[in-house]
Coordinates of C-alpha atoms and ligand atoms in Angstrom, one line a residue:
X262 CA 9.3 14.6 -14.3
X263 CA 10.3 14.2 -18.0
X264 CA 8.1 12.3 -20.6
X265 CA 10.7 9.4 -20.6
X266 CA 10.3 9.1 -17.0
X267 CA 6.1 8.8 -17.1
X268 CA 6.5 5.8 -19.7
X269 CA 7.2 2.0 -18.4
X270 CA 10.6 0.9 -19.6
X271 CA 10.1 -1.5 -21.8
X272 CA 13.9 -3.2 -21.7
X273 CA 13.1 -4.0 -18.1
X274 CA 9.8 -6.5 -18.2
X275 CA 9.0 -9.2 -20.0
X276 CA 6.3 -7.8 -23.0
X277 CA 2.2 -8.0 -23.0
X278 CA 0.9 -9.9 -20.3
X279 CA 4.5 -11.6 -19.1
X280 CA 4.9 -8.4 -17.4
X281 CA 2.6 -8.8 -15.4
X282 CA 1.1 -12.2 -15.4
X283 CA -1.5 -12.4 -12.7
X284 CA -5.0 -12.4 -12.4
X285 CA -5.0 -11.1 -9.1
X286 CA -3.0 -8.9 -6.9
X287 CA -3.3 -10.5 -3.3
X288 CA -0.1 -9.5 -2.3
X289 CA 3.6 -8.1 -2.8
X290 CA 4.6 -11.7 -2.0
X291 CA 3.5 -13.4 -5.0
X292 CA 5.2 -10.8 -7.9
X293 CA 8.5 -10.4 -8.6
X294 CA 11.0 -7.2 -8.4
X295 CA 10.1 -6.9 -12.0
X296 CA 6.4 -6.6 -11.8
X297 CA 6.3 -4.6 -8.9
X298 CA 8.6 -2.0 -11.1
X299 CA 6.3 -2.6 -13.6
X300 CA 2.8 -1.2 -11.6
X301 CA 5.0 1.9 -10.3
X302 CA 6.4 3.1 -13.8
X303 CA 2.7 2.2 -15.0
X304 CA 1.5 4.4 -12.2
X305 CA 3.6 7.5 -13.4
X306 CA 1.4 8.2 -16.3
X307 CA -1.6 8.7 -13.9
X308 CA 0.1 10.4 -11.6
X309 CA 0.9 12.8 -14.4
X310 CA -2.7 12.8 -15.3
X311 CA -4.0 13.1 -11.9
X312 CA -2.1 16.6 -11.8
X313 CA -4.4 18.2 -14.6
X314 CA -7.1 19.8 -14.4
X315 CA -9.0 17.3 -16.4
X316 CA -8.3 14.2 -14.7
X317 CA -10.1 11.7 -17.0
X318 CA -9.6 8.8 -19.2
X319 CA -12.1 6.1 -20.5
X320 CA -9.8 3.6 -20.5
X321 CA -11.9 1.5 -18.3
X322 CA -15.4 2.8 -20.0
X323 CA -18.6 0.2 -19.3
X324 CA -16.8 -2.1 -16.7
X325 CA -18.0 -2.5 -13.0
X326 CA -15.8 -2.0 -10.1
X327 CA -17.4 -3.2 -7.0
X328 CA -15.3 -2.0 -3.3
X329 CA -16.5 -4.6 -1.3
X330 CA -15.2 -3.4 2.0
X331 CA -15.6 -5.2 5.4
X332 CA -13.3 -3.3 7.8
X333 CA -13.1 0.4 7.9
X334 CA -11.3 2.8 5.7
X335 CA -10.6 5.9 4.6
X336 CA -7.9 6.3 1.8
X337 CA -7.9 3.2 0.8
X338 CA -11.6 3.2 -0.2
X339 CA -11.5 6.7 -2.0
X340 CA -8.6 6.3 -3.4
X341 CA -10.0 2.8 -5.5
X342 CA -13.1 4.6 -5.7
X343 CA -11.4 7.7 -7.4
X344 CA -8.7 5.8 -9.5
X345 CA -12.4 3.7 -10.5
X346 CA -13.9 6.7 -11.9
X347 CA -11.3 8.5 -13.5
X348 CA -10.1 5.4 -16.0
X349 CA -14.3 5.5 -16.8
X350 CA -15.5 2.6 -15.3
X351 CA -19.1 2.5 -13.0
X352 CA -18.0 2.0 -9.7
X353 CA -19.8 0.6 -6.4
X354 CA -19.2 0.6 -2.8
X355 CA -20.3 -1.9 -0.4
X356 CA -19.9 -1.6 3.1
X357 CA -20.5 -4.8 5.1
X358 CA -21.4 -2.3 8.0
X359 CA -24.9 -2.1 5.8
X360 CA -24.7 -5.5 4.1
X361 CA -26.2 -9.0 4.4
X362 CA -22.9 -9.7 6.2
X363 CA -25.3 -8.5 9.1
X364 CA -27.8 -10.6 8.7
X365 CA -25.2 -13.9 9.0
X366 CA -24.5 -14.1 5.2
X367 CA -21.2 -16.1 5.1
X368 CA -17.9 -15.0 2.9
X369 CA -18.5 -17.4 0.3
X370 CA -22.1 -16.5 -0.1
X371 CA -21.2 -12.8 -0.3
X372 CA -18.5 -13.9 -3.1
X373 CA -20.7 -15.8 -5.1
X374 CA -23.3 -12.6 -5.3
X375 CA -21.0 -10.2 -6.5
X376 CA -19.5 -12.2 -9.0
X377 CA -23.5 -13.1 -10.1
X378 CA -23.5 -9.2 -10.7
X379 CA -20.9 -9.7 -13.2
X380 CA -18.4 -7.2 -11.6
X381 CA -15.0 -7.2 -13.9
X382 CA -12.8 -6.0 -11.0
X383 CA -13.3 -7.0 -7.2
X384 CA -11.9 -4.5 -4.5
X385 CA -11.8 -6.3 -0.9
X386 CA -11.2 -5.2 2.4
X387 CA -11.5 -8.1 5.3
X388 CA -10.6 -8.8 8.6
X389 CA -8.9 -11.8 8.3
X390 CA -5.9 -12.8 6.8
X391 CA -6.4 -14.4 3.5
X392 CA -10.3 -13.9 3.1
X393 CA -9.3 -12.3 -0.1
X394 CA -7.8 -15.2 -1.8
X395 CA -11.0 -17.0 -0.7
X396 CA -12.9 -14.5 -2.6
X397 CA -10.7 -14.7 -5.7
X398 CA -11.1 -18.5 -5.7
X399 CA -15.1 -18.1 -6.0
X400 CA -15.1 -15.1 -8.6
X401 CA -14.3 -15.1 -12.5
X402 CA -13.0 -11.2 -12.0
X403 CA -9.6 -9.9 -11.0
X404 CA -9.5 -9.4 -7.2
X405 CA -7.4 -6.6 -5.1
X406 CA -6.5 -6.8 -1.8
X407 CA -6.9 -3.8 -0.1
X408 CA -5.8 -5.2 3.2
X409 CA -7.0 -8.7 4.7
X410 CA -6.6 -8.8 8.7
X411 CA -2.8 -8.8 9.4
X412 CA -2.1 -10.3 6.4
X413 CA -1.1 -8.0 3.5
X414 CA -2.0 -4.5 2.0
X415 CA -0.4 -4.6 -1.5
X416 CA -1.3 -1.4 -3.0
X417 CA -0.3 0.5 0.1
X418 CA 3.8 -0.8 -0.3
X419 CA 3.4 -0.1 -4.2
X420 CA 2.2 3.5 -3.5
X421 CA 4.7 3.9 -0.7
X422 CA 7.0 2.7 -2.8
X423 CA 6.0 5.2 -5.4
X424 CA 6.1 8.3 -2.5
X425 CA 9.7 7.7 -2.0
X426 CA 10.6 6.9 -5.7
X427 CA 9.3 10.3 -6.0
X428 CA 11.2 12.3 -3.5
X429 CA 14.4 10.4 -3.9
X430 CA 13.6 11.8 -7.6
X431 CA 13.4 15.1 -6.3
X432 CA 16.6 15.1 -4.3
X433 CA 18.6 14.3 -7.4
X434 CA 18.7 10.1 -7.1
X435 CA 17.5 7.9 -9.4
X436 CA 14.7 5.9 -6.8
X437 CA 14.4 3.2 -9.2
X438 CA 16.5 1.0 -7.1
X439 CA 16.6 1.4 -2.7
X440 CA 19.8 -0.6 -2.4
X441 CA 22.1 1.5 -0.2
X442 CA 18.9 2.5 1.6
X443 CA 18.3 1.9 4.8
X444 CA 14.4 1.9 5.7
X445 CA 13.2 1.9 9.3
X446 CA 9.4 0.7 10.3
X447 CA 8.8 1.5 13.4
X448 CA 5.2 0.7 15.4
X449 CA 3.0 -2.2 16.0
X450 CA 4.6 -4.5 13.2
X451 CA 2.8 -7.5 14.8
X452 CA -0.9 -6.6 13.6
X453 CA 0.7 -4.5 10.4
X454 CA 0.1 -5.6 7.2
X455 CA 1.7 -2.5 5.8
X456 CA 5.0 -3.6 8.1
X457 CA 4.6 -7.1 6.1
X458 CA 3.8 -5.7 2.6
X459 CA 5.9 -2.8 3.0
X460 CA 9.1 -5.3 4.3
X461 CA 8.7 -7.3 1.1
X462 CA 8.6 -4.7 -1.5
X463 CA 11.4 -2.4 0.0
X464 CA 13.6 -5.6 0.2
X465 CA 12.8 -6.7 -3.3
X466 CA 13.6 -2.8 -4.7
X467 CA 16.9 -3.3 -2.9
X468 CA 16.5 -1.5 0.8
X469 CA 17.8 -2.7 4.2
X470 CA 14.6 -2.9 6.1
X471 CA 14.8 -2.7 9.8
X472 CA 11.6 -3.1 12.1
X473 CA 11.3 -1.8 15.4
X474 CA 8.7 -2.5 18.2
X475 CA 8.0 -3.6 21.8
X476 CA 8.8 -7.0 21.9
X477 CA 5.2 -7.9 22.7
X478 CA 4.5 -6.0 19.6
X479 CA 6.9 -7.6 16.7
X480 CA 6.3 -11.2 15.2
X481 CA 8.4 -14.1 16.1
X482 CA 10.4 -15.9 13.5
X483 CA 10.6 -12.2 11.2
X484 CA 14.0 -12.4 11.1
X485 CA 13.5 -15.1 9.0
X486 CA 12.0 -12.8 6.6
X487 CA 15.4 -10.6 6.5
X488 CA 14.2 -8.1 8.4
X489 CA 16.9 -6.4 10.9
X490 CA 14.7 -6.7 14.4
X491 CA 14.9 -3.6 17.0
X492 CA 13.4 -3.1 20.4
X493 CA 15.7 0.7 20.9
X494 CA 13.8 3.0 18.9
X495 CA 16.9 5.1 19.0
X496 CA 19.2 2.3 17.8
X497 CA 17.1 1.2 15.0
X498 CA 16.9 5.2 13.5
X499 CA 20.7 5.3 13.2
X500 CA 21.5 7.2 10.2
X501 CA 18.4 5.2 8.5
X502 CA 17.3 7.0 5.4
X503 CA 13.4 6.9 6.2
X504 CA 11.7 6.3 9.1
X505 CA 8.1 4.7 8.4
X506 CA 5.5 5.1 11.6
X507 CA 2.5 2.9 12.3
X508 CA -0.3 3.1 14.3
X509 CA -1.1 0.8 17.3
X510 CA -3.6 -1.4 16.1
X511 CA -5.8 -1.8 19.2
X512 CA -8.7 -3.0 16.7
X513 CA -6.6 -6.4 16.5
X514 CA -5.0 -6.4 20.3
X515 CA -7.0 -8.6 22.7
X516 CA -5.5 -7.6 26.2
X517 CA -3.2 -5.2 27.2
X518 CA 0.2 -5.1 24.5
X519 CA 1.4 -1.6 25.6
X520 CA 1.9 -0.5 29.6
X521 CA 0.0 3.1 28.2
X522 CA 0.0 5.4 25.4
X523 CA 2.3 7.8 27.2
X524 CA 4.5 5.3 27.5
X525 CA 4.6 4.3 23.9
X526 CA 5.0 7.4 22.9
X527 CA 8.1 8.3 25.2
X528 CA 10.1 4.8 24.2
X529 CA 8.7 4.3 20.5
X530 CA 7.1 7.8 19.7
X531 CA 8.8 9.6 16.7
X532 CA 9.7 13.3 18.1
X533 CA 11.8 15.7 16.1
X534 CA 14.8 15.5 18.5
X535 CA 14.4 11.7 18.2
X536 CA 14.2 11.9 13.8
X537 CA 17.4 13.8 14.5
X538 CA 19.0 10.2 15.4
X539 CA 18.2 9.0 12.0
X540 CA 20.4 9.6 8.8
X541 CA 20.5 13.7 7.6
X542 CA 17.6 14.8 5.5
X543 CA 15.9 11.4 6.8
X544 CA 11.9 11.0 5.0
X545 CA 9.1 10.5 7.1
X546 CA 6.6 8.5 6.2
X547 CA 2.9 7.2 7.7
X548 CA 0.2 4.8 6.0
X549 CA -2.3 7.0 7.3
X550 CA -4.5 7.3 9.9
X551 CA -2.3 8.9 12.2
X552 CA -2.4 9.2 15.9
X553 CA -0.6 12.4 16.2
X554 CA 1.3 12.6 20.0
X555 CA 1.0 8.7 19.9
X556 CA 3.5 7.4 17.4
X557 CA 4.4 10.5 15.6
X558 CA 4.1 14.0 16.7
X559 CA 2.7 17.1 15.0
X560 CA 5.5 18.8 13.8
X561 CA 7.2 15.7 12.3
X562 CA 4.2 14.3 10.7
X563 CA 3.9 18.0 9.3
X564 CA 7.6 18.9 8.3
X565 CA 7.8 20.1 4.9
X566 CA 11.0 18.9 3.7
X567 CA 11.3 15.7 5.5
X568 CA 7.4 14.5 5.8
X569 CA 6.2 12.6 2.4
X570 CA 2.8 11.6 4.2
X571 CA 0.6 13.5 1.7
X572 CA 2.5 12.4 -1.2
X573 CA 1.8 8.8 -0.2
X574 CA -1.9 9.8 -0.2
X575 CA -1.4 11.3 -3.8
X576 CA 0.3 8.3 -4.9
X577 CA -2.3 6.1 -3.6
X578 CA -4.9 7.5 -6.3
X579 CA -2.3 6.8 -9.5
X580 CA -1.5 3.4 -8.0
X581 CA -4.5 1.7 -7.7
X582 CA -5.1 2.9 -10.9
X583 CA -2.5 1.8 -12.4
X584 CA -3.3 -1.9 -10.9
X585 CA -7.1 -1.5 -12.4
X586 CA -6.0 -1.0 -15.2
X587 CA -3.5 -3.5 -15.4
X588 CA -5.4 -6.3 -14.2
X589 CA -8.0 -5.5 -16.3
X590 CA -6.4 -5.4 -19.6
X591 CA -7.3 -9.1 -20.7
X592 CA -11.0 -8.5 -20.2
X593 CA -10.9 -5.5 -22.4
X594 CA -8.7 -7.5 -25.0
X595 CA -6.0 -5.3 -24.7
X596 CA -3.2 -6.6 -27.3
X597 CA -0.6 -8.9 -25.6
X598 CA -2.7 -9.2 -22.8
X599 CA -4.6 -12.1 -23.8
X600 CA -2.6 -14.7 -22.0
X601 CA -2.7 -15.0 -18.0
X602 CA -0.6 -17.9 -16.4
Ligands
LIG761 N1 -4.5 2.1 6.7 C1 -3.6 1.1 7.0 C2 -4.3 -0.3 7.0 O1 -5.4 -0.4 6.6 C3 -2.8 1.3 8.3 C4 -3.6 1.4 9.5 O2 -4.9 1.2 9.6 O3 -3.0 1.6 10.6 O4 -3.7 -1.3 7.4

């Protein structure tokens, strides 16, 4: 990576807060193919950072960043809470597991208390689709989406968008623009909001997105969304240039979607003589948490030149800092940054 390549490009947004001119980042479907490039060349400077040994800045020094998170997680919540603590700021975890939530407390209720706390950045994690915009319409703080119900997971399609930027980098292409790419997502794309998020920012960075599933698994009406729809796992990896798995999301499933994992994994599994379907030197990618022999095997999940499943992880850390920092830049009366539509 060369030093012109960490810095945004400033020919290609709009300047100060027009780049990015949101209080909130609920979703890839409310920016534009501008802003998204925008949080992924911001995020290159922390990924530079993040490769040192000292991996700090105080950029975000005195705030509060509160993870409110309501569902389970792993990377997602570490990754906030790292990116948090190395731009400065104090950050707090609350898991509705040990919450009021327990004790009947509603949404709204919950809202209203963290915002009395005077948090200047709200990380949320819910269950249902679109409890995150009700949050942000309570609170005087920027709110992130970390992944409402089936909904959207924003910061997971910037940072996978980052991973591949990355290794397309690596293999001598540009990866500031997917056109020509052809992107396969292939798993329970009905309960997926990485399938949703991930479909809109591929297509707005130029890719051919093509989503693959039993049918009892994959959302009516998504071709509507310009999605190409598969069933044939082996028809959908056709020379496609990255093949992204997903879990089954049996949290979500109410009744029997699949006839048994064995099953699954025999028609829509990813196995290395199946990744040999899909375009040469095809990536591999996974949002993380696997279920290895379900839909992805060990030694794909694990192959070093095709696998970028770690480097997403990485990437996670530098993107979500990269959208604390950016969305809290009025607050800190950052110049240019005063104005928010
Ligand atoms: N970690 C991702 C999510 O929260 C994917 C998954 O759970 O399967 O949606």
């Amino acid at each position: 990576m060369t030093a012109s390549q960490s810095q945004p490009h400033a020919s290609r947004y709009p300047a100060g807060a027009q780049a990015f001119p949101h209080r909130d980042l609920l979703g890839i479907g409310q920016l534009e193919r501008h802003e998204i490039l925008f949080l992924l060349d911001e995020a290159e400077q922390w990924v530079d950072l993040n490769r040192q040994r000292q991996k700090h800045s105080d950029s975000l020094a005195g705030l509060t960043i509160i993870n409110a998170f309501f569902e389970n997680s792993t990377r997602t919540l570490l990754s906030f809470e790292i990116a948090g603590k190395r731009l400065g700021a104090d950050v707090v975890n609350m898991h509705a597991a040990q919450s009021s939530v327990k004790k009947g407390e509603t949404l709204i209720d919950t809202a209203i208390t963290l915002n009395a706390m005077r948090a200047d950045a709200i990380v949320i994690r819910h269950g249902s689709s679109g409890a995150t915009g009700l949050i942000a319409d309570k609170v005087d703080c920027p709110v992130l989406n970390a992944g409402d119900g089936q909904h959207e997971h924003p910061t997971q399609a910037l940072l996978d968008a980052l991973a591949l930027r990355h290794a397309l980098r690596e293999r001598g292409q540009s990866g500031d623009d997917f056109t020509g790419l052809t992107i396969t997502i292939c798993g329970d794309i009905l309960h997926s909001r990485v399938a949703r998020s991930n479909l809109l920012c591929l297509q707005a960075l130029g890719a051919t997105v093509r989503l693959c599933a039993p049918p009892a698994l994959m959302p009516s009406g998504i071709e509507a969304m310009g999605a190409q729809v598969f069933h044939d796992f082996d028809a959908a990896l056709d020379g496609a240039n990255v093949v992204m798995m997903l879990r089954l999301q049996t949290e979500r499933m109410s009744g029997q979607f699949i006839p048994s994992a064995r099953e699954y994994h025999h028609l829509y599994g990813l196995t290395a003589a199946r990744l040999a379907k899909a375009g040469e030197h095809a990536l591999v990618m996974h949002p993380g948490p696997m279920n290895r022999g379900v839909e992805i095997d060990s030694d794909v999940a694990d192959m070093i030149d095709r696998s970028i499943i770690t480097r997403q992880v990485e990437m996670g850390v530098a993107i979500r800092m990269a959208c604390l920092d950016v969305l809290t830049r009025r607050a800190r009366g950052v110049e240019g940054w005063g104005e928010v539509a």
